[in-house]
Coordinates of N, CA and C in Angstrom, one line a residue:
M959 N 0.8 -1.2 0.0 CA 0.0 0.0 0.0 C 0.9 1.2 0.0
K960 N 0.6 2.2 -0.9 CA 1.3 3.4 -0.9 C 0.9 4.3 0.2
K961 N 1.8 5.2 0.6 CA 1.6 6.1 1.7 C 0.6 7.2 1.1
A962 N -0.3 7.7 1.9 CA -1.2 8.7 1.5 C -0.5 10.0 1.3
Q963 N -1.0 10.8 0.4 CA -0.4 12.2 0.2 C -1.6 13.2 0.2
W964 N -1.3 14.4 0.7 CA -2.2 15.5 0.7 C -1.8 16.3 -0.5
L965 N -2.7 16.4 -1.5 CA -2.5 17.2 -2.7 C -3.7 18.0 -3.0
S966 N -3.5 18.9 -3.9 CA -4.7 19.7 -4.5 C -5.5 18.7 -5.3
A967 N -6.8 19.0 -5.5 CA -7.7 18.1 -6.3 C -7.1 17.9 -7.7
R968 N -6.6 18.9 -8.3 CA -6.1 18.8 -9.7 C -4.9 17.9 -9.7
D969 N -4.0 18.1 -8.8 CA -2.7 17.3 -8.8 C -3.0 15.9 -8.5
A970 N -3.9 15.6 -7.5 CA -4.2 14.2 -7.1 C -4.9 13.5 -8.3
L971 N -5.8 14.2 -9.0 CA -6.5 13.5 -10.1 C -5.5 13.3 -11.3
R972 N -4.7 14.2 -11.5 CA -3.7 14.0 -12.6 C -2.7 12.9 -12.3
Q973 N -2.4 12.7 -11.1 CA -1.5 11.6 -10.7 C -2.2 10.3 -10.9
A974 N -3.5 10.2 -10.5 CA -4.2 9.0 -10.4 C -4.8 8.5 -11.7
I975 N -5.3 9.4 -12.5 CA -6.1 9.0 -13.7 C -5.3 9.1 -14.9
K976 N -5.2 8.0 -15.6 CA -4.4 7.9 -16.9 C -5.4 7.6 -18.0
P977 N -4.9 7.8 -19.3 CA -5.8 7.5 -20.4 C -6.3 6.0 -20.3
G978 N -7.6 5.8 -20.5 CA -8.1 4.4 -20.4 C -8.5 4.0 -19.0
S979 N -8.3 4.8 -18.0 CA -8.7 4.5 -16.7 C -10.2 4.3 -16.6
R980 N -10.6 3.4 -15.7 CA -12.1 3.3 -15.3 C -12.2 3.9 -13.9
I981 N -13.0 4.9 -13.7 CA -13.1 5.5 -12.4 C -14.6 5.4 -11.9
F982 N -14.7 5.5 -10.6 CA -16.0 5.4 -10.0 C -16.1 6.6 -9.1
F983 N -17.3 7.3 -9.0 CA -17.4 8.3 -7.9 C -18.6 8.0 -7.1
S984 N -18.5 8.4 -5.8 CA -19.6 8.2 -4.8 C -20.7 9.1 -5.2
I985 N -21.9 8.8 -4.7 CA -23.1 9.5 -5.0 C -23.8 10.2 -3.8
A986 N -24.9 10.9 -4.1 CA -25.7 11.5 -3.0 C -24.9 12.4 -2.1
A987 N -25.1 12.2 -0.8 CA -24.4 13.1 0.1 C -22.9 12.9 0.1
A988 N -22.4 11.8 -0.5 CA -21.0 11.5 -0.5 C -20.3 11.8 -1.8
Q989 N -21.1 12.5 -2.7 CA -20.5 12.9 -4.0 C -19.3 13.9 -3.8
P990 N -18.1 13.5 -4.3 CA -17.0 14.4 -4.1 C -17.0 15.6 -5.0
Q991 N -17.8 16.6 -4.7 CA -18.0 17.8 -5.5 C -16.7 18.5 -6.0
T992 N -15.8 18.6 -5.1 CA -14.6 19.4 -5.5 C -13.8 18.6 -6.5
L993 N -13.7 17.2 -6.3 CA -13.0 16.4 -7.3 C -13.6 16.4 -8.6
L994 N -15.0 16.3 -8.7 CA -15.7 16.3 -9.9 C -15.6 17.6 -10.6
Q995 N -15.6 18.7 -9.9 CA -15.5 20.0 -10.5 C -14.1 20.2 -11.1
A996 N -13.1 19.7 -10.4 CA -11.7 19.8 -10.9 C -11.5 19.0 -12.1
L997 N -12.1 17.8 -12.2 CA -12.1 17.0 -13.4 C -12.8 17.7 -14.6
A998 N -13.9 18.3 -14.3 CA -14.7 19.0 -15.4 C -13.9 20.2 -15.9
E999 N -13.3 21.0 -15.0 CA -12.5 22.1 -15.4 C -11.2 21.8 -16.1
D1000 N -10.7 20.6 -15.9 CA -9.4 20.2 -16.5 C -9.7 19.1 -17.5
F1001 N -10.9 19.0 -18.1 CA -11.3 17.9 -18.9 C -10.4 17.7 -20.1
E1002 N -9.8 18.7 -20.7 CA -8.9 18.6 -21.8 C -7.7 17.8 -21.6
Y1003 N -7.3 17.7 -20.3 CA -6.1 16.9 -19.9 C -6.3 15.4 -20.1
Y1004 N -7.6 15.0 -19.9 CA -7.9 13.5 -19.9 C -8.3 13.0 -21.2
R1005 N -8.1 11.7 -21.4 CA -8.5 11.0 -22.7 C -9.0 9.6 -22.3
D1006 N -10.2 9.3 -22.9 CA -10.7 8.0 -22.9 C -10.9 7.4 -21.4
V1007 N -11.4 8.3 -20.5 CA -11.6 7.9 -19.2 C -13.0 7.4 -19.0
E1008 N -13.2 6.2 -18.6 CA -14.6 5.7 -18.4 C -15.0 6.0 -16.9
V1009 N -16.2 6.7 -16.8 CA -16.7 7.2 -15.6 C -17.9 6.4 -15.2
I1010 N -17.8 5.7 -14.1 CA -18.9 4.8 -13.6 C -19.6 5.6 -12.4
N1011 N -20.9 5.7 -12.5 CA -21.7 6.2 -11.4 C -22.9 5.5 -11.2
S1012 N -23.5 5.7 -10.0 CA -24.8 5.1 -9.7 C -25.8 6.2 -9.8
Y1013 N -26.9 6.2 -9.0 CA -28.0 7.1 -9.1 C -27.5 8.6 -8.7
I1014 N -27.7 9.5 -9.7 CA -27.3 10.9 -9.5 C -28.6 11.7 -9.5
M1015 N -28.7 12.6 -8.5 CA -29.9 13.4 -8.4 C -29.7 14.8 -9.0
A1016 N -28.6 15.1 -9.5 CA -28.3 16.4 -10.2 C -27.7 16.1 -11.5
D1017 N -27.3 17.2 -12.3 CA -26.7 17.0 -13.6 C -25.4 16.2 -13.4
H1018 N -25.1 15.4 -14.4 CA -23.8 14.7 -14.4 C -22.7 15.7 -14.7
P1019 N -21.7 15.8 -13.8 CA -20.7 16.9 -14.0 C -19.8 16.6 -15.2
L1020 N -19.7 15.3 -15.7 CA -18.7 15.0 -16.7 C -19.3 14.6 -18.0
A1021 N -20.6 14.8 -18.1 CA -21.4 14.4 -19.4 C -21.8 15.6 -20.1
K1022 N -21.1 16.7 -20.0 CA -21.5 17.9 -20.7 C -21.0 17.9 -22.2
P1023 N -21.7 18.6 -23.0 CA -21.3 18.6 -24.4 C -19.9 19.0 -24.6
G1024 N -19.1 18.4 -25.4 CA -17.7 18.7 -25.7 C -16.7 17.9 -24.8
M1025 N -17.2 17.1 -23.9 CA -16.3 16.3 -23.0 C -16.2 14.9 -23.4
G1026 N -16.8 14.5 -24.6 CA -16.9 13.1 -25.0 C -15.5 12.4 -25.3
S1027 N -14.5 13.2 -25.7 CA -13.2 12.5 -26.0 C -12.5 12.3 -24.7
S1028 N -12.9 13.1 -23.6 CA -12.2 12.9 -22.3 C -12.9 11.9 -21.5
F1029 N -14.2 11.9 -21.4 CA -15.0 11.0 -20.5 C -16.1 10.2 -21.2
H1030 N -16.1 8.9 -21.0 CA -17.2 8.1 -21.4 C -18.0 7.7 -20.2
C1031 N -19.1 8.3 -20.0 CA -19.9 8.2 -18.8 C -20.9 7.1 -18.9
V1032 N -20.9 6.2 -17.8 CA -21.8 5.1 -17.8 C -22.5 5.1 -16.4
S1033 N -23.8 5.1 -16.5 CA -24.6 5.1 -15.2 C -25.1 3.7 -15.0
I1034 N -25.0 3.2 -13.8 CA -25.5 1.8 -13.5 C -26.9 1.9 -12.9
Q1035 N -27.4 3.1 -12.7 CA -28.8 3.3 -12.3 C -29.2 4.7 -12.9
N1036 N -30.2 4.7 -13.7 CA -30.6 5.9 -14.4 C -31.4 6.7 -13.5
S1037 N -31.5 8.0 -13.7 CA -32.3 8.9 -13.0 C -32.8 10.0 -13.9
P1038 N -33.9 10.7 -13.5 CA -34.4 11.8 -14.3 C -33.4 12.9 -14.7
S1039 N -32.5 13.1 -13.8 CA -31.5 14.2 -14.1 C -30.5 13.8 -15.2
L1040 N -30.4 12.5 -15.5 CA -29.6 12.0 -16.6 C -30.3 11.8 -17.9
R1041 N -31.6 12.0 -18.0 CA -32.4 11.7 -19.2 C -31.9 12.4 -20.4
K1042 N -31.6 13.7 -20.3 CA -31.2 14.5 -21.5 C -29.8 14.0 -22.0
D1043 N -28.9 13.8 -21.0 CA -27.6 13.3 -21.4 C -27.7 12.0 -22.1
W1044 N -28.5 11.1 -21.6 CA -28.7 9.8 -22.2 C -29.3 9.9 -23.6
E1045 N -30.4 10.7 -23.7 CA -31.0 10.8 -25.0 C -30.1 11.4 -26.0
E1046 N -29.2 12.3 -25.6 CA -28.3 12.9 -26.5 C -27.0 12.1 -26.7
G1047 N -26.9 10.9 -26.1 CA -25.8 10.1 -26.3 C -24.5 10.4 -25.5
R1048 N -24.6 11.2 -24.5 CA -23.4 11.6 -23.7 C -23.3 10.7 -22.5
I1049 N -24.2 9.8 -22.3 CA -24.1 8.9 -21.1 C -24.7 7.5 -21.5
D1050 N -24.1 6.5 -21.2 CA -24.7 5.1 -21.4 C -25.3 4.6 -20.2
F1051 N -26.2 3.6 -20.3 CA -26.8 3.0 -19.2 C -26.5 1.6 -19.2
L1052 N -26.0 1.1 -18.1 CA -25.6 -0.3 -17.9 C -26.4 -0.8 -16.7
P1053 N -27.6 -1.4 -17.0 CA -28.5 -1.8 -15.9 C -28.0 -3.1 -15.2
M1054 N -28.0 -3.1 -13.9 CA -27.7 -4.3 -13.1 C -28.3 -4.1 -11.7
R1055 N -28.4 -5.3 -11.1 CA -28.9 -5.3 -9.7 C -27.9 -4.6 -8.8
H1056 N -28.4 -3.9 -7.9 CA -27.5 -3.2 -6.9 C -26.5 -4.1 -6.2
S1057 N -27.0 -5.3 -5.9 CA -26.2 -6.3 -5.2 C -25.1 -6.9 -6.1
D1058 N -25.1 -6.7 -7.4 CA -24.1 -7.2 -8.3 C -23.0 -6.2 -8.5
I1059 N -23.2 -5.0 -8.2 CA -22.3 -3.9 -8.6 C -20.9 -4.2 -8.0
P1060 N -20.7 -4.5 -6.7 CA -19.4 -4.7 -6.1 C -18.6 -5.8 -6.8
L1061 N -19.3 -6.9 -7.2 CA -18.7 -8.0 -7.9 C -18.2 -7.7 -9.3
V1062 N -19.1 -7.0 -10.0 CA -18.8 -6.7 -11.4 C -17.6 -5.7 -11.5
F1063 N -17.5 -4.8 -10.5 CA -16.4 -3.8 -10.6 C -15.2 -4.1 -9.6
S1064 N -15.2 -5.4 -9.1 CA -14.1 -5.8 -8.2 C -12.9 -6.1 -9.0
P1065 N -11.7 -6.3 -8.4 CA -10.5 -6.6 -9.2 C -10.7 -8.0 -9.9
Q1066 N -11.5 -8.9 -9.4 CA -11.7 -10.2 -10.1 C -12.9 -10.1 -11.1
G1067 N -13.6 -9.0 -11.1 CA -14.8 -8.9 -12.0 C -14.4 -8.5 -13.4
P1068 N -15.4 -8.5 -14.3 CA -15.1 -8.1 -15.7 C -14.8 -6.7 -15.9
L1069 N -15.1 -5.8 -15.0 CA -14.9 -4.3 -15.2 C -14.2 -3.7 -13.9
P1070 N -13.0 -4.1 -13.6 CA -12.4 -3.6 -12.4 C -12.2 -2.0 -12.4
I1071 N -12.4 -1.5 -11.2 CA -12.2 0.0 -11.1 C -10.7 0.3 -10.9
D1072 N -10.2 1.3 -11.6 CA -8.8 1.7 -11.5 C -8.7 2.8 -10.4
V1073 N -9.7 3.8 -10.4 CA -9.6 4.9 -9.4 C -11.0 5.1 -8.8
A1074 N -11.1 5.2 -7.5 CA -12.3 5.5 -6.8 C -12.2 6.9 -6.3
L1075 N -13.2 7.7 -6.6 CA -13.2 9.1 -6.1 C -14.3 9.1 -5.0
I1076 N -13.8 9.4 -3.8 CA -14.7 9.3 -2.6 C -14.6 10.6 -1.8
Q1077 N -15.6 10.7 -0.9 CA -15.6 11.8 0.0 C -15.5 11.2 1.4
V1078 N -14.7 11.8 2.3 CA -14.5 11.3 3.6 C -14.6 12.5 4.6
S1079 N -14.8 12.1 5.9 CA -14.7 13.1 7.0 C -13.2 13.3 7.3
P1080 N -12.9 14.4 8.0 CA -11.5 14.6 8.4 C -11.0 13.4 9.3
P1081 N -9.8 13.2 9.3 CA -9.3 12.0 10.1 C -9.4 12.3 11.6
D1082 N -9.6 11.1 12.3 CA -9.7 11.2 13.8 C -8.3 11.3 14.3
Q1083 N -8.2 11.2 15.7 CA -6.9 11.3 16.3 C -5.9 10.2 15.9
N1084 N -6.5 9.1 15.4 CA -5.7 7.9 15.0 C -5.4 8.0 13.5
G1085 N -5.8 9.0 12.8 CA -5.6 9.1 11.3 C -6.6 8.4 10.5
R1086 N -7.7 7.9 11.1 CA -8.7 7.1 10.3 C -9.8 8.1 9.8
F1087 N -10.2 7.8 8.6 CA -11.3 8.6 8.0 C -12.6 7.8 8.1
S1088 N -13.7 8.5 7.8 CA -15.0 7.9 7.7 C -15.6 8.2 6.4
L1089 N -16.3 7.2 5.8 CA -17.0 7.5 4.5 C -18.3 8.3 4.7
G1090 N -18.7 8.6 5.9 CA -19.9 9.4 6.1 C -21.2 8.7 5.8
A1091 N -22.1 9.4 5.2 CA -23.5 8.9 5.1 C -23.8 8.0 4.0
S1092 N -23.0 7.9 3.0 CA -23.3 7.1 1.8 C -22.2 6.1 1.5
T1093 N -22.3 4.9 2.1 CA -21.2 3.9 2.0 C -21.5 2.7 1.2
S1094 N -22.8 2.5 0.8 CA -23.2 1.3 0.2 C -22.3 0.8 -1.0
L1095 N -21.9 1.7 -1.9 CA -21.0 1.3 -3.0 C -19.6 1.8 -2.8
A1096 N -19.5 3.0 -2.1 CA -18.2 3.6 -1.9 C -17.2 2.6 -1.2
Y1097 N -17.6 1.9 -0.2 CA -16.7 1.1 0.5 C -16.2 -0.1 -0.3
P1098 N -17.1 -1.0 -0.9 CA -16.5 -2.1 -1.6 C -15.8 -1.7 -2.9
L1099 N -16.2 -0.6 -3.6 CA -15.5 -0.2 -4.8 C -14.2 0.5 -4.5
A1100 N -14.1 1.3 -3.5 CA -12.9 1.9 -3.1 C -11.9 0.8 -2.6
R1101 N -12.4 -0.1 -1.9 CA -11.5 -1.2 -1.4 C -10.9 -2.0 -2.5
G1102 N -11.6 -2.2 -3.6 CA -11.0 -2.9 -4.7 C -10.3 -2.1 -5.8
A1103 N -10.4 -0.8 -5.7 CA -9.7 0.1 -6.7 C -8.2 0.1 -6.5
K1104 N -7.5 0.3 -7.6 CA -6.1 0.4 -7.6 C -5.6 1.6 -6.9
T1105 N -6.4 2.7 -7.0 CA -6.1 4.0 -6.4 C -7.3 4.6 -5.9
I1106 N -7.2 5.3 -4.7 CA -8.3 6.0 -4.2 C -7.9 7.5 -4.1
V1107 N -8.8 8.4 -4.5 CA -8.6 9.8 -4.4 C -9.8 10.2 -3.5
A1108 N -9.4 10.7 -2.3 CA -10.4 11.1 -1.3 C -10.5 12.6 -1.1
E1109 N -11.7 13.1 -1.2 CA -11.9 14.5 -0.9 C -12.3 14.6 0.6
V1110 N -11.5 15.3 1.4 CA -11.8 15.5 2.8 C -12.8 16.6 3.0
N1111 N -14.0 16.3 3.6 CA -15.0 17.3 3.7 C -15.3 17.5 5.2
D1112 N -15.0 18.6 5.8 CA -15.2 18.8 7.2 C -16.7 18.8 7.6
Q1113 N -17.6 18.8 6.6 CA -19.1 18.7 6.9 C -19.6 17.2 6.8
A1114 N -18.7 16.3 6.4 CA -19.1 14.9 6.3 C -19.2 14.3 7.7
P1115 N -20.3 13.6 8.0 CA -20.4 13.0 9.4 C -19.5 11.8 9.5
R1116 N -19.1 11.6 10.8 CA -18.4 10.3 11.1 C -19.4 9.3 11.4
T1117 N -19.3 8.1 10.7 CA -20.2 7.0 10.9 C -19.5 5.8 11.3

């Protein structure tokens, strides 16, 4: 295991994500907003990155017009906020049972995750982080990812 580093969002993402990487980002209250915004602002740096997400309640930050050569977005649970992106071909839909997601994207599965983008609470006195309020997919997918980029949010609850 590599030693953790404290970096800016842009630097951490550029170190972690290479052309052809498959990345996953947490959803709902655990969506790493700063990391996703940094990716969107720096989209010209990236090529052929597959972005996996689950149910999103807002616009997809990486499925905007013009980002197609940078990001290939795949949702495993569709939502009304993704409808326009899907209809316009900027996001694909890969339906699967929620219980199958950790296996499919595990290191032994057919679509292993290279980089997990997660949000965590600040570390406690022992240096341990908490995934906060939304852990159902974040924990197993981050655990199996080759690299984890964690956004520390001082508003994230410790669970």
